[in-house]
Short mmCIF file of C-alpha atoms in Angstrom, two decimals:
data_model
loop_
_atom_site.label_atom_id
_atom_site.label_comp_id
_atom_site.label_asym_id
_atom_site.label_seq_id
_atom_site.Cartn_x
_atom_site.Cartn_y
_atom_site.Cartn_z
CA MET A 1 -45.29 -57.28 -45.03
CA ILE A 2 -47.09 -56.23 -41.64
CA ALA A 3 -43.21 -55.54 -39.50
CA ILE A 4 -42.84 -53.04 -42.29
CA LEU A 5 -45.52 -51.36 -42.60
CA LEU A 6 -45.82 -51.16 -38.00
CA GLY A 7 -41.50 -50.28 -38.17
CA MET A 8 -42.88 -47.52 -41.43
CA LEU A 9 -45.42 -46.35 -39.13
CA ILE A 10 -43.41 -45.77 -35.97
CA VAL A 11 -40.79 -43.43 -38.57
CA LEU A 12 -43.49 -41.65 -39.41
CA CYS A 13 -45.01 -40.46 -36.36
CA GLY A 14 -42.56 -40.61 -34.11
CA VAL A 15 -41.31 -37.62 -36.11
CA LEU A 16 -43.99 -36.12 -37.23
CA PHE A 17 -45.62 -36.21 -34.07
CA LEU A 18 -43.96 -37.46 -31.30
CA ARG A 19 -41.25 -35.01 -32.68
CA LEU A 20 -38.55 -37.55 -31.69
CA HIS A 21 -34.92 -37.26 -32.60
CA ALA A 22 -34.98 -38.89 -35.91
CA PHE A 23 -31.78 -41.07 -35.08
CA LEU A 24 -34.77 -42.53 -31.93
CA ALA A 25 -37.38 -42.92 -34.86
CA LEU A 26 -35.54 -44.62 -36.95
CA PHE A 27 -33.27 -46.85 -34.51
CA PHE A 28 -37.00 -47.88 -33.06
CA GLY A 29 -38.56 -48.30 -36.13
CA ALA A 30 -35.39 -51.11 -37.29
CA LEU A 31 -35.65 -52.79 -34.09
CA VAL A 32 -39.58 -53.57 -34.25
CA VAL A 33 -38.45 -54.51 -38.08
CA ALA A 34 -35.89 -56.67 -36.90
CA ALA A 35 -37.92 -58.23 -33.72
CA ALA A 36 -40.74 -59.30 -35.98
CA THR A 37 -38.18 -60.60 -39.04
CA ALA A 38 -38.35 -64.66 -39.00
CA PRO A 39 -35.08 -66.29 -39.42
CA GLU A 40 -35.89 -68.05 -42.69
CA ALA A 41 -36.62 -64.63 -43.97
CA ILE A 42 -33.32 -63.24 -43.01
CA SER A 43 -31.47 -66.32 -44.39
CA ASP A 44 -33.70 -66.39 -47.52
CA SER A 45 -32.52 -62.48 -48.19
CA THR A 46 -28.76 -62.78 -47.60
CA LEU A 47 -28.76 -66.24 -50.14
CA GLN A 48 -31.20 -63.63 -52.57
CA HIS A 49 -28.52 -64.46 -54.94
CA SER A 50 -25.99 -66.65 -53.96
CA THR A 51 -27.32 -70.41 -54.91
CA ALA A 52 -27.82 -72.26 -57.78
CA SER A 53 -30.99 -74.92 -58.43
CA ILE A 54 -29.60 -78.11 -59.46
CA SER A 55 -31.66 -79.47 -62.44
CA GLU A 56 -29.33 -82.46 -63.08
CA VAL A 57 -27.13 -85.19 -61.20
CA SER A 58 -24.67 -87.14 -63.72
CA GLY A 59 -22.12 -88.89 -60.63
CA ASN A 60 -20.01 -86.09 -60.34
CA HIS A 61 -21.04 -83.67 -62.70
CA LEU A 62 -24.14 -81.04 -61.39
CA VAL A 63 -25.58 -79.21 -64.51
CA LEU A 64 -26.93 -75.54 -63.05
CA ALA A 65 -29.42 -73.39 -63.64
CA ASN A 66 -30.91 -69.82 -62.64
CA VAL A 67 -27.53 -69.21 -61.03
CA GLY A 68 -26.86 -65.86 -58.93
CA LYS A 69 -24.61 -63.13 -59.91
CA ASP A 70 -22.77 -63.84 -56.13
CA LEU A 71 -22.74 -67.70 -56.40
CA GLY A 72 -18.76 -67.46 -57.90
CA SER A 73 -16.99 -69.96 -59.87
CA LYS A 74 -13.88 -70.78 -57.69
CA PRO A 75 -13.45 -74.46 -56.77
CA GLY A 76 -13.42 -74.80 -52.64
CA ALA A 77 -16.42 -76.33 -50.14
CA TYR A 78 -19.97 -76.06 -50.55
CA TYR A 79 -23.42 -76.89 -49.54
CA LEU A 80 -26.61 -79.05 -51.01
CA VAL A 81 -29.34 -77.52 -49.32
CA ASP A 82 -33.42 -77.89 -49.90
CA ALA A 83 -34.42 -75.81 -51.88
CA SER A 84 -37.87 -75.17 -49.90
CA ASP A 85 -35.90 -74.72 -46.85
CA LYS A 86 -32.58 -72.67 -47.42
CA THR A 87 -31.75 -73.26 -43.52
CA GLY A 88 -30.73 -76.80 -44.74
CA GLN A 89 -33.40 -78.40 -42.07
CA ASN A 90 -34.55 -81.12 -45.07
CA LEU A 91 -31.14 -81.96 -46.12
CA GLY A 92 -28.76 -81.89 -43.85
CA PRO A 93 -27.37 -80.38 -45.44
CA MET A 94 -24.90 -81.21 -47.24
CA LEU A 95 -21.52 -80.62 -47.55
CA ILE A 96 -19.53 -81.22 -50.71
CA TRP A 97 -16.26 -80.59 -52.35
CA VAL A 98 -16.65 -78.41 -56.19
CA GLU A 99 -13.15 -79.05 -57.99
CA ARG A 100 -14.27 -76.36 -60.72
CA PHE A 101 -17.23 -74.82 -62.85
CA ASP A 102 -17.93 -74.88 -66.34
CA LYS A 103 -19.96 -73.02 -68.99
CA GLU A 104 -20.72 -73.84 -71.78
CA ASP A 105 -23.79 -72.51 -74.42
CA ASN A 106 -25.26 -70.93 -71.26
CA GLU A 107 -25.12 -74.17 -69.68
CA THR A 108 -23.07 -73.32 -65.88
CA ALA A 109 -22.23 -77.49 -64.77
CA ALA A 110 -20.08 -78.22 -61.67
CA TYR A 111 -17.23 -80.64 -61.42
CA LEU A 112 -17.35 -82.47 -57.59
CA GLY A 113 -14.19 -83.98 -56.10
CA GLU A 114 -16.19 -87.13 -55.76
CA PRO A 115 -20.09 -88.65 -56.99
CA LEU A 116 -22.90 -88.11 -54.60
CA PRO A 117 -24.24 -91.47 -52.60
CA GLY A 118 -26.14 -93.51 -54.12
CA ASP A 119 -28.62 -93.13 -51.93
CA VAL A 120 -29.51 -89.74 -52.05
CA SER A 121 -31.79 -87.51 -53.21
CA ILE A 122 -31.48 -84.03 -53.50
CA GLY A 123 -35.21 -83.54 -55.49
CA LYS A 124 -34.71 -79.68 -55.81
CA ALA A 125 -31.97 -78.52 -53.89
CA TRP A 126 -29.65 -75.44 -53.80
CA LEU A 127 -25.60 -74.97 -54.20
CA VAL A 128 -24.49 -72.41 -51.57
CA SER A 129 -20.82 -71.81 -51.02
CA GLN A 130 -19.99 -73.24 -47.52
CA SER A 131 -18.80 -69.21 -46.47
CA LYS A 132 -22.38 -67.93 -48.15
CA TYR A 133 -24.29 -70.34 -45.73
CA ASP A 134 -22.02 -69.78 -43.01
CA GLN A 135 -22.47 -66.36 -42.96
CA ALA A 136 -26.35 -66.59 -43.18
CA SER A 137 -26.79 -69.66 -40.36
CA LYS A 138 -25.07 -66.73 -38.08
CA LEU A 139 -27.02 -63.56 -39.34
CA SER A 140 -30.63 -65.47 -39.00
CA GLY A 141 -29.26 -66.16 -35.26
CA SER A 142 -28.43 -62.97 -34.37
CA SER A 143 -30.75 -60.83 -32.47
CA ALA A 144 -32.46 -57.87 -33.88
CA ILE A 145 -30.18 -55.26 -31.30
CA ASN A 146 -27.28 -57.27 -32.45
CA ARG A 147 -28.45 -56.68 -36.40
CA VAL A 148 -28.92 -53.32 -35.66
CA ALA A 149 -26.31 -52.68 -34.58
CA SER A 150 -24.05 -54.20 -37.65
CA SER A 151 -26.13 -52.18 -39.95
CA LEU A 152 -25.78 -48.99 -38.21
CA GLY A 153 -21.83 -50.09 -37.76
CA LYS A 154 -21.98 -50.87 -41.96
CA THR A 155 -22.93 -47.91 -42.39
CA PHE A 156 -20.62 -45.75 -40.04
CA GLU A 157 -17.87 -47.40 -42.40
CA LYS A 158 -19.23 -45.83 -46.20
CA ILE A 159 -20.47 -42.36 -45.10
CA GLY A 160 -18.88 -42.11 -41.49
CA LEU A 161 -15.68 -40.10 -43.02
CA LEU A 162 -16.75 -38.50 -45.93
CA ILE A 163 -19.65 -36.64 -44.20
CA ALA A 164 -16.95 -35.22 -41.13
CA MET A 165 -14.23 -34.62 -44.42
CA ALA A 166 -17.26 -32.36 -45.67
CA SER A 167 -18.37 -30.77 -42.54
CA ILE A 168 -15.01 -29.36 -42.03
CA ILE A 169 -14.28 -28.61 -45.87
CA GLY A 170 -18.17 -26.36 -45.65
CA GLN A 171 -16.74 -24.84 -42.33
CA CYS A 172 -13.47 -23.87 -43.43
CA LEU A 173 -14.80 -22.69 -46.47
CA LEU A 174 -17.22 -20.48 -45.19
CA SER A 175 -15.59 -19.16 -42.10
CA SER A 176 -12.56 -18.18 -44.73
CA GLY A 177 -14.50 -16.68 -46.87
CA SER A 178 -13.58 -18.83 -49.40
CA ALA A 179 -16.88 -20.21 -50.57
CA GLU A 180 -18.44 -15.90 -51.03
CA ARG A 181 -14.85 -16.07 -53.26
CA ILE A 182 -16.53 -18.76 -55.79
CA VAL A 183 -20.02 -17.10 -54.93
CA LEU A 184 -18.46 -13.72 -56.59
CA GLY A 185 -16.86 -15.86 -59.48
CA ILE A 186 -19.52 -17.29 -60.77
CA ARG A 187 -21.82 -13.84 -60.76
CA GLN A 188 -19.00 -12.37 -62.15
CA ALA A 189 -19.10 -14.95 -64.86
CA LEU A 190 -22.18 -15.43 -65.68
CA GLY A 191 -24.42 -13.12 -63.89
CA GLU A 192 -26.78 -13.46 -60.68
CA ARG A 193 -29.97 -14.01 -63.36
CA TRP A 194 -27.84 -17.21 -64.49
CA THR A 195 -26.20 -18.97 -60.96
CA THR A 196 -28.98 -20.65 -60.25
CA LEU A 197 -28.27 -22.31 -63.72
CA ALA A 198 -24.66 -22.92 -63.31
CA PHE A 199 -25.61 -24.63 -59.97
CA VAL A 200 -27.87 -26.85 -61.88
CA ILE A 201 -25.44 -27.91 -64.84
CA SER A 202 -22.49 -28.02 -62.22
CA SER A 203 -24.28 -30.19 -60.44
CA PHE A 204 -25.31 -32.63 -62.90
CA VAL A 205 -22.32 -32.44 -64.93
CA LEU A 206 -19.94 -33.56 -61.22
CA ALA A 207 -22.36 -36.28 -59.83
CA ILE A 208 -21.88 -38.24 -63.49
CA PRO A 209 -18.16 -38.87 -61.71
CA VAL A 210 -19.18 -38.44 -58.01
CA PHE A 211 -21.98 -39.82 -55.77
CA PHE A 212 -24.58 -37.25 -55.54
CA ASP A 213 -23.53 -37.16 -51.77
CA THR A 214 -20.31 -35.95 -52.29
CA VAL A 215 -21.61 -33.34 -54.56
CA PHE A 216 -24.19 -32.13 -52.39
CA PHE A 217 -21.99 -31.68 -49.54
CA LEU A 218 -18.68 -29.12 -51.90
CA MET A 219 -21.74 -27.34 -53.04
CA LEU A 220 -24.11 -27.07 -49.93
CA PRO A 221 -21.33 -24.54 -49.13
CA LEU A 222 -21.87 -22.10 -52.04
CA ALA A 223 -25.51 -22.00 -51.49
CA GLN A 224 -25.46 -21.03 -48.19
CA ALA A 225 -23.11 -18.32 -49.26
CA MET A 226 -24.92 -16.87 -52.16
CA ALA A 227 -28.42 -17.23 -49.78
CA ARG A 228 -26.21 -15.07 -47.36
CA ARG A 229 -25.10 -12.44 -49.52
CA THR A 230 -28.24 -12.19 -51.64
CA GLY A 231 -30.42 -12.22 -48.30
CA ARG A 232 -33.07 -14.49 -50.04
CA ASP A 233 -33.80 -18.13 -52.17
CA TYR A 234 -32.25 -20.40 -50.19
CA LEU A 235 -34.16 -23.13 -51.23
CA LYS A 236 -34.09 -22.23 -54.75
CA TYR A 237 -29.99 -22.62 -54.76
CA VAL A 238 -30.13 -25.84 -52.69
CA MET A 239 -32.67 -27.22 -54.82
CA ALA A 240 -31.06 -26.50 -57.78
CA ILE A 241 -28.11 -28.68 -56.40
CA ILE A 242 -30.80 -31.38 -55.92
CA VAL A 243 -32.36 -30.69 -59.78
CA GLY A 244 -29.03 -31.43 -61.29
CA GLY A 245 -27.10 -33.88 -59.33
CA THR A 246 -30.05 -36.49 -58.32
CA LEU A 247 -30.93 -37.80 -61.68
CA ALA A 248 -26.87 -38.35 -63.06
CA HIS A 249 -26.32 -41.01 -59.62
CA SER A 250 -29.72 -42.87 -60.90
CA LEU A 251 -29.22 -42.74 -64.59
CA VAL A 252 -25.48 -41.55 -65.76
CA PRO A 253 -22.84 -44.30 -65.02
CA PRO A 254 -20.26 -45.10 -63.89
CA THR A 255 -22.67 -44.31 -60.39
CA PRO A 256 -23.13 -48.19 -59.20
CA GLY A 257 -27.13 -48.26 -59.81
CA PRO A 258 -26.78 -47.46 -63.23
CA LEU A 259 -23.80 -49.02 -63.91
CA PHE A 260 -24.83 -52.64 -62.16
CA VAL A 261 -28.68 -52.08 -64.52
CA ALA A 262 -26.06 -51.50 -68.07
CA THR A 263 -23.80 -54.59 -67.27
CA GLU A 264 -26.49 -56.93 -66.41
CA LEU A 265 -29.29 -55.94 -69.57
CA ASP A 266 -25.37 -55.80 -71.46
CA VAL A 267 -25.96 -52.78 -72.84
CA SER A 268 -22.55 -50.16 -73.40
CA ILE A 269 -21.45 -47.96 -70.96
CA GLY A 270 -21.79 -45.33 -73.85
CA GLU A 271 -25.73 -45.78 -74.66
CA MET A 272 -26.39 -45.67 -70.55
CA VAL A 273 -24.53 -42.63 -70.41
CA MET A 274 -25.82 -41.23 -73.82
CA GLY A 275 -29.59 -42.58 -72.66
CA GLY A 276 -29.44 -41.42 -69.36
CA ILE A 277 -28.62 -37.93 -70.06
CA GLY A 278 -31.34 -37.56 -73.45
CA VAL A 279 -33.89 -38.68 -70.62
CA GLY A 280 -32.39 -37.41 -67.46
CA ILE A 281 -32.47 -33.46 -69.33
CA TRP A 282 -36.45 -33.49 -69.53
CA GLY A 283 -36.72 -34.47 -65.93
CA VAL A 284 -34.44 -31.71 -64.97
CA ILE A 285 -36.28 -29.03 -67.12
CA ALA A 286 -39.28 -30.55 -64.65
CA GLY A 287 -37.36 -30.32 -61.63
CA TYR A 288 -36.33 -26.65 -62.34
CA VAL A 289 -39.81 -25.62 -63.27
CA TYR A 290 -41.03 -26.80 -59.58
CA MET A 291 -37.59 -25.35 -57.71
CA LEU A 292 -38.66 -21.89 -59.40
CA TRP A 293 -42.77 -22.23 -58.35
CA ALA A 294 -41.35 -23.72 -54.51
CA ASN A 295 -39.50 -21.05 -54.07
CA ARG A 296 -41.87 -18.63 -54.60
CA THR A 297 -44.32 -20.35 -52.89
CA TRP A 298 -42.80 -21.40 -49.82
CA GLN A 299 -39.78 -18.80 -47.82
CA ILE A 300 -37.65 -20.95 -46.52
CA PRO A 301 -35.03 -18.98 -44.11
CA LEU A 302 -31.06 -20.07 -44.15
CA ARG A 303 -31.03 -20.72 -40.63
CA ILE A 304 -28.06 -19.89 -39.49
CA THR A 305 -27.09 -23.37 -37.35
CA GLY A 306 -23.56 -25.57 -38.11
CA ALA A 307 -20.92 -24.81 -40.38
CA ALA A 308 -23.16 -21.67 -41.57
CA GLU A 309 -23.09 -20.37 -37.56
CA ALA A 310 -18.65 -20.56 -37.88
CA ALA A 311 -19.16 -17.98 -41.23
CA GLY A 312 -19.49 -15.10 -39.23
CA SER A 313 -19.85 -11.58 -40.31
CA GLU A 314 -20.09 -10.40 -44.22
CA TRP A 315 -16.96 -9.49 -46.14
CA SER A 316 -17.13 -6.13 -46.63
CA GLU A 317 -14.77 -6.01 -49.33
CA LYS A 318 -13.28 -8.59 -51.77
CA ASP A 319 -9.69 -7.58 -51.07
CA GLU A 320 -10.16 -9.38 -47.86
CA LEU A 321 -11.16 -12.91 -49.08
CA PRO A 322 -8.71 -15.61 -50.30
CA SER A 323 -8.15 -15.43 -54.54
CA PHE A 324 -10.16 -17.58 -56.53
CA THR A 325 -7.33 -20.46 -56.94
CA ILE A 326 -6.92 -20.65 -53.55
CA SER A 327 -10.95 -20.83 -52.62
CA ILE A 328 -11.67 -23.16 -55.14
CA LEU A 329 -9.13 -25.74 -54.29
CA PRO A 330 -11.01 -27.37 -51.50
CA VAL A 331 -13.68 -28.36 -54.36
CA PHE A 332 -12.26 -29.12 -57.00
CA VAL A 333 -8.78 -31.28 -55.91
CA PRO A 334 -11.46 -34.30 -54.27
CA ILE A 335 -13.41 -33.84 -57.97
CA VAL A 336 -10.28 -34.51 -60.24
CA LEU A 337 -9.21 -36.94 -57.71
CA LEU A 338 -12.60 -39.08 -57.73
CA ALA A 339 -13.33 -38.91 -61.91
CA MET A 340 -8.70 -39.75 -62.29
CA LYS A 341 -9.86 -42.95 -60.33
CA THR A 342 -13.57 -43.43 -62.43
CA VAL A 343 -11.75 -42.68 -65.94
CA TYR A 344 -8.56 -44.48 -64.99
CA GLU A 345 -10.53 -47.39 -64.37
CA ALA A 346 -12.57 -47.66 -66.75
CA VAL A 347 -9.71 -47.08 -69.73
CA THR A 348 -6.95 -49.70 -68.38
CA GLU A 349 -10.26 -51.90 -66.72
CA GLY A 350 -8.47 -53.36 -64.81
CA ASN A 351 -5.50 -54.43 -66.69
CA ALA A 352 -3.09 -52.39 -65.73
CA GLY A 353 0.02 -53.90 -64.24
CA GLY A 354 4.06 -54.95 -64.40
CA GLU A 355 5.96 -51.45 -65.47
CA VAL A 356 1.97 -49.00 -63.97
CA ALA A 357 1.55 -50.74 -60.81
CA ILE A 358 3.12 -47.95 -58.96
CA VAL A 359 0.55 -45.57 -60.76
CA ASP A 360 -2.45 -47.81 -60.01
CA VAL A 361 -1.82 -47.58 -56.74
CA VAL A 362 -1.07 -44.07 -56.37
CA ILE A 363 -4.53 -43.48 -58.61
CA SER A 364 -6.43 -45.83 -56.49
CA PHE A 365 -5.22 -44.47 -53.22
CA LEU A 366 -6.13 -41.32 -53.94
CA GLY A 367 -9.13 -41.47 -56.09
CA ASP A 368 -11.05 -43.45 -52.96
CA LYS A 369 -13.67 -40.58 -52.05
CA ASN A 370 -12.45 -40.84 -48.39
CA ILE A 371 -9.11 -39.80 -49.03
CA ALA A 372 -9.83 -37.62 -51.60
CA LEU A 373 -12.52 -35.38 -49.43
CA SER A 374 -9.62 -35.68 -46.83
CA LEU A 375 -7.32 -33.83 -48.58
CA GLY A 376 -9.62 -31.59 -49.39
CA ALA A 377 -10.84 -30.73 -45.78
CA VAL A 378 -6.86 -30.17 -44.94
CA LEU A 379 -7.14 -27.32 -48.21
CA ALA A 380 -9.82 -25.55 -46.69
CA MET A 381 -8.45 -25.67 -42.85
CA LEU A 382 -5.36 -23.95 -44.64
CA THR A 383 -7.77 -21.15 -46.29
CA LEU A 384 -8.82 -20.49 -43.09
CA VAL A 385 -5.51 -20.50 -41.71
CA GLY A 386 -4.56 -17.87 -43.70
CA LYS A 387 -7.71 -15.26 -42.55
CA PRO A 388 -6.36 -12.67 -40.76
CA GLU A 389 -6.34 -13.51 -36.76
CA MET A 390 -6.92 -17.06 -37.47
CA THR A 391 -4.89 -19.06 -34.83
CA TRP A 392 -4.22 -22.31 -34.01
CA ILE A 393 -6.80 -22.37 -31.26
CA GLY A 394 -10.07 -21.29 -33.09
CA LEU A 395 -8.78 -23.33 -36.54
CA GLY A 396 -9.34 -26.11 -33.91
CA LYS A 397 -12.72 -24.79 -32.31
CA SER A 398 -13.86 -24.92 -35.90
CA VAL A 399 -12.89 -28.12 -36.39
CA GLN A 400 -14.28 -29.58 -33.63
CA LYS A 401 -17.71 -27.47 -33.89
CA ALA A 402 -17.69 -28.77 -37.14
CA LEU A 403 -17.43 -32.43 -35.85
CA ALA A 404 -19.95 -31.90 -33.43
CA ASP A 405 -22.01 -30.57 -36.41
CA GLY A 406 -21.63 -33.97 -38.62
CA GLY A 407 -21.98 -36.55 -35.65
CA VAL A 408 -25.30 -35.49 -36.00
CA VAL A 409 -25.65 -35.88 -39.51
CA VAL A 410 -23.68 -38.90 -39.15
CA LEU A 411 -26.20 -40.54 -36.53
CA ILE A 412 -29.49 -39.32 -38.30
CA THR A 413 -28.26 -41.19 -41.89
CA CYS A 414 -26.70 -44.01 -40.03
CA ALA A 415 -29.91 -45.09 -38.72
CA GLY A 416 -31.77 -44.39 -41.52
CA GLY A 417 -29.10 -47.44 -43.04
CA ALA A 418 -29.68 -49.87 -40.92
CA PHE A 419 -33.56 -49.21 -41.09
CA GLY A 420 -33.43 -49.98 -44.50
CA GLU A 421 -31.39 -53.16 -44.19
CA MET A 422 -33.75 -54.29 -41.69
CA ILE A 423 -36.51 -54.03 -44.33
CA ARG A 424 -34.27 -55.75 -46.71
CA GLN A 425 -33.41 -59.01 -44.36
CA THR A 426 -37.77 -59.48 -44.22
CA ASN A 427 -36.87 -60.51 -48.19
CA ILE A 428 -39.61 -58.49 -49.65
CA GLY A 429 -37.98 -58.44 -53.00
CA ALA A 430 -38.73 -62.37 -52.84
CA THR A 431 -42.61 -61.33 -52.38
CA ILE A 432 -42.80 -59.04 -55.07
CA ALA A 433 -40.89 -61.10 -57.33
CA GLU A 434 -43.07 -64.61 -56.80
CA SER A 435 -46.13 -61.92 -57.27
CA LEU A 436 -44.74 -60.58 -60.75
CA PRO A 437 -46.73 -61.52 -63.90
CA THR A 438 -45.15 -63.08 -66.22
CA SER A 439 -47.02 -62.27 -69.36
CA ALA A 440 -46.33 -58.19 -69.29
CA GLY A 441 -44.99 -56.98 -72.90
CA GLY A 442 -43.32 -53.97 -74.80
CA MET A 443 -44.39 -51.04 -72.64
CA GLY A 444 -45.90 -53.06 -69.62
CA LEU A 445 -42.93 -54.26 -69.10
CA LEU A 446 -41.66 -50.85 -69.03
CA VAL A 447 -44.19 -49.87 -66.68
CA THR A 448 -44.04 -52.86 -64.38
CA ALA A 449 -39.75 -52.15 -63.97
CA PHE A 450 -40.90 -48.61 -63.53
CA LEU A 451 -43.35 -49.86 -60.37
CA ILE A 452 -41.58 -52.67 -58.97
CA THR A 453 -38.34 -50.65 -58.37
CA LEU A 454 -40.04 -47.09 -56.91
CA ILE A 455 -41.84 -49.80 -54.66
CA ILE A 456 -38.91 -51.34 -53.14
CA ARG A 457 -37.41 -47.54 -53.19
CA VAL A 458 -40.15 -46.72 -50.62
CA ILE A 459 -40.22 -49.61 -48.82
CA GLN A 460 -36.47 -49.55 -48.04
CA GLY A 461 -35.21 -46.18 -48.57
CA SER A 462 -32.35 -46.53 -51.11
CA ALA A 463 -31.71 -45.99 -55.15
CA THR A 464 -28.88 -48.12 -55.54
CA VAL A 465 -30.60 -51.20 -53.72
CA ALA A 466 -33.28 -50.61 -55.40
CA MET A 467 -32.35 -50.50 -59.17
CA ILE A 468 -30.20 -53.74 -57.80
CA THR A 469 -33.25 -55.85 -56.86
CA ALA A 470 -35.63 -55.04 -59.55
CA ILE A 471 -33.02 -55.53 -61.61
CA GLY A 472 -32.87 -59.37 -60.58
CA ILE A 473 -37.00 -59.64 -60.73
CA VAL A 474 -37.37 -58.00 -64.39
CA VAL A 475 -34.45 -59.65 -66.24
CA PRO A 476 -36.00 -62.99 -66.47
CA VAL A 477 -39.36 -61.44 -67.60
CA ALA A 478 -37.51 -59.96 -70.25
CA ASN A 479 -35.73 -62.94 -71.45
CA GLN A 480 -38.85 -64.70 -71.70
CA ILE A 481 -40.76 -62.49 -73.94
CA GLY A 482 -37.77 -60.73 -75.72
CA LEU A 483 -38.20 -56.77 -75.86
CA PRO A 484 -39.14 -54.82 -78.80
CA PHE A 485 -36.70 -51.82 -78.28
CA HIS A 486 -33.50 -51.73 -77.05
CA PRO A 487 -33.11 -52.94 -73.87
CA VAL A 488 -31.52 -49.43 -72.48
CA TYR A 489 -34.76 -48.19 -72.01
CA LEU A 490 -35.25 -50.54 -69.38
CA ALA A 491 -32.40 -50.26 -67.61
CA LEU A 492 -33.61 -46.59 -67.96
CA ALA A 493 -37.06 -47.48 -66.60
CA ILE A 494 -35.34 -49.20 -63.53
CA GLY A 495 -33.26 -45.47 -62.64
CA CYS A 496 -36.40 -43.71 -63.11
CA GLY A 497 -37.84 -45.67 -60.88
CA SER A 498 -35.43 -44.82 -58.48
CA LYS A 499 -36.18 -41.48 -58.08
CA PRO A 500 -39.89 -41.33 -56.75
CA LEU A 501 -41.41 -40.42 -53.24
CA PRO A 502 -37.77 -40.58 -50.85
CA TRP A 503 -38.92 -40.45 -46.86
CA MET A 504 -37.23 -41.12 -43.81
CA ASN A 505 -35.47 -44.29 -44.04
CA ASP A 506 -33.78 -42.98 -47.38
CA SER A 507 -29.99 -41.69 -45.90
CA GLY A 508 -30.10 -38.96 -48.75
CA PHE A 509 -33.50 -37.56 -46.81
CA TRP A 510 -31.37 -36.77 -43.68
CA VAL A 511 -28.67 -35.70 -45.13
CA ILE A 512 -30.32 -33.21 -46.98
CA SER A 513 -32.09 -32.09 -44.24
CA ARG A 514 -29.42 -31.81 -42.12
CA MET A 515 -26.88 -30.53 -43.80
CA SER A 516 -29.04 -27.41 -45.28
CA GLY A 517 -31.39 -26.92 -42.24
CA PHE A 518 -34.75 -28.02 -43.10
CA THR A 519 -37.58 -29.31 -40.96
CA GLU A 520 -38.81 -32.63 -42.28
CA ARG A 521 -42.05 -31.06 -43.17
CA GLU A 522 -39.83 -29.21 -45.92
CA THR A 523 -37.81 -32.00 -46.97
CA LEU A 524 -40.79 -33.51 -47.95
CA GLN A 525 -42.67 -30.57 -49.81
CA THR A 526 -39.49 -29.88 -51.32
CA PHE A 527 -36.71 -32.74 -51.85
CA SER A 528 -39.25 -35.56 -52.00
CA VAL A 529 -41.78 -33.73 -54.44
CA LEU A 530 -38.97 -32.66 -56.16
CA LEU A 531 -37.11 -36.01 -56.54
CA THR A 532 -40.74 -37.66 -57.81
CA ILE A 533 -42.04 -34.71 -60.37
CA MET A 534 -38.64 -36.15 -61.95
CA GLY A 535 -38.46 -39.24 -61.83
CA ILE A 536 -41.97 -39.74 -63.44
CA VAL A 537 -40.82 -37.07 -65.92
CA SER A 538 -37.80 -38.91 -66.94
CA PHE A 539 -39.97 -42.01 -67.10
CA LEU A 540 -42.61 -40.89 -69.66
CA ALA A 541 -39.73 -39.41 -71.69
CA THR A 542 -38.22 -43.07 -71.44
CA LEU A 543 -41.87 -44.80 -72.74
CA VAL A 544 -42.13 -41.87 -76.09
CA PHE A 545 -38.02 -42.19 -76.91
CA ALA A 546 -38.63 -46.81 -77.18
CA MET A 547 -42.42 -45.94 -78.72
CA PHE A 548 -41.38 -44.28 -81.48
CA LEU A 549 -36.97 -44.74 -81.31
CA PRO A 550 -36.97 -47.74 -80.24
CA MET A 551 -33.78 -48.59 -81.66
CA VAL A 552 -34.40 -52.40 -82.62
#
């Protein structure tokens, strides 16, 4: 815990007071946390969901309890390690061969290739696969700098290409005038008075099949173009995107967090979707009200940097802009491809084969987020090529500028991901689990689930990781006391708890800050406060529904 507090202090003081570049502050914070973490904690955090305790031994038959979701059920080499020392100092560890796993009447058993030696007394022991054990041992023996560097690389693997392609899309839409054409279409359809509401509704709907970061990347150029044309309300347009998209990310499947939580609680996807929309709408309303107040209180200008700088001068004639159809394609095509893959996987449930195997491959390829965004970038460049007097050299310079600006965002985001991973390696989740009271009931369990998720979210930054960690802590308590309401409310409470108090260890914080041109202080007082209000209000709505509409 001291290491975590020290790391958080380094990040906060480095950014707010020493004015260090965000990448350096996050990197140094991650390095300090990594250096101060004990090898045992690193190993424990790696094996947290990959073990099973042995409750009974009978010849070649092991009865398992507390089976982790990542243990797996495939035959192969496994280790027996001491339950109080997962690094295996007391028991050996002992390498055994498991021929098969059986599960009957909520009991899981492992059958060994040969019985354990008679002189072996395993006491309290864990079963863990050889690959997971070797992975944990290797990670716990790595140096701090190697673990930080590895985490940087893993974060880049997840979002690096996505940010690069989104930067190209944003700059090309602005430079070609496509973003302005889309804005004109929105204003003509709804009128300028309802443009902000259109942003909210659009981002909420899009964030159901699409990651929020992707929705933000795709819609930000529209907010920038609208602010450039009206000369005001840039903060309102940016916050409208956040208001609509952020709650869907944590409350409505098929995004990973709510999907995993619903699965663990045996809540159907349809129930989670309806519940997420039902309580999320109240958070959206509260966020919308705060957005209007913040826009009147703080006048944050559109800072003409990065992609916005490439937009050049205003288009003076509507006829000079690209057509609406061509303009919308770089945004529309990636969203359609991503949604198509989501719907296809939900319908087929992985049972596609034979004659439709080629369809499965094609949809999986085109629906990959990196491929979809790359195709969007190609279409965006084509809109820029169609601009009068645009040359290939000019196109190259625009793309080069977009990648340079996107590179800064990638560095900061990857550093934030590494900082969060180093905090996770301290095994903070297990510490919270040990201090959790087992006698919480009814509404108290909802409050406990919300607070646990909130604490984990604040400490390590990732909303999805906070939800996945919290459900592992809460489910045993729920199974013990029983729920006086539908389990969807417990899933929603965890989703709401993943929203409040995002700060510098959240990669989304830096994406919004750098892409929008907000300073760190402006991002804290707008984005961070906005998500906190929305999460709390949505949770209060969850409590009210659970109390008066328990659905038991």
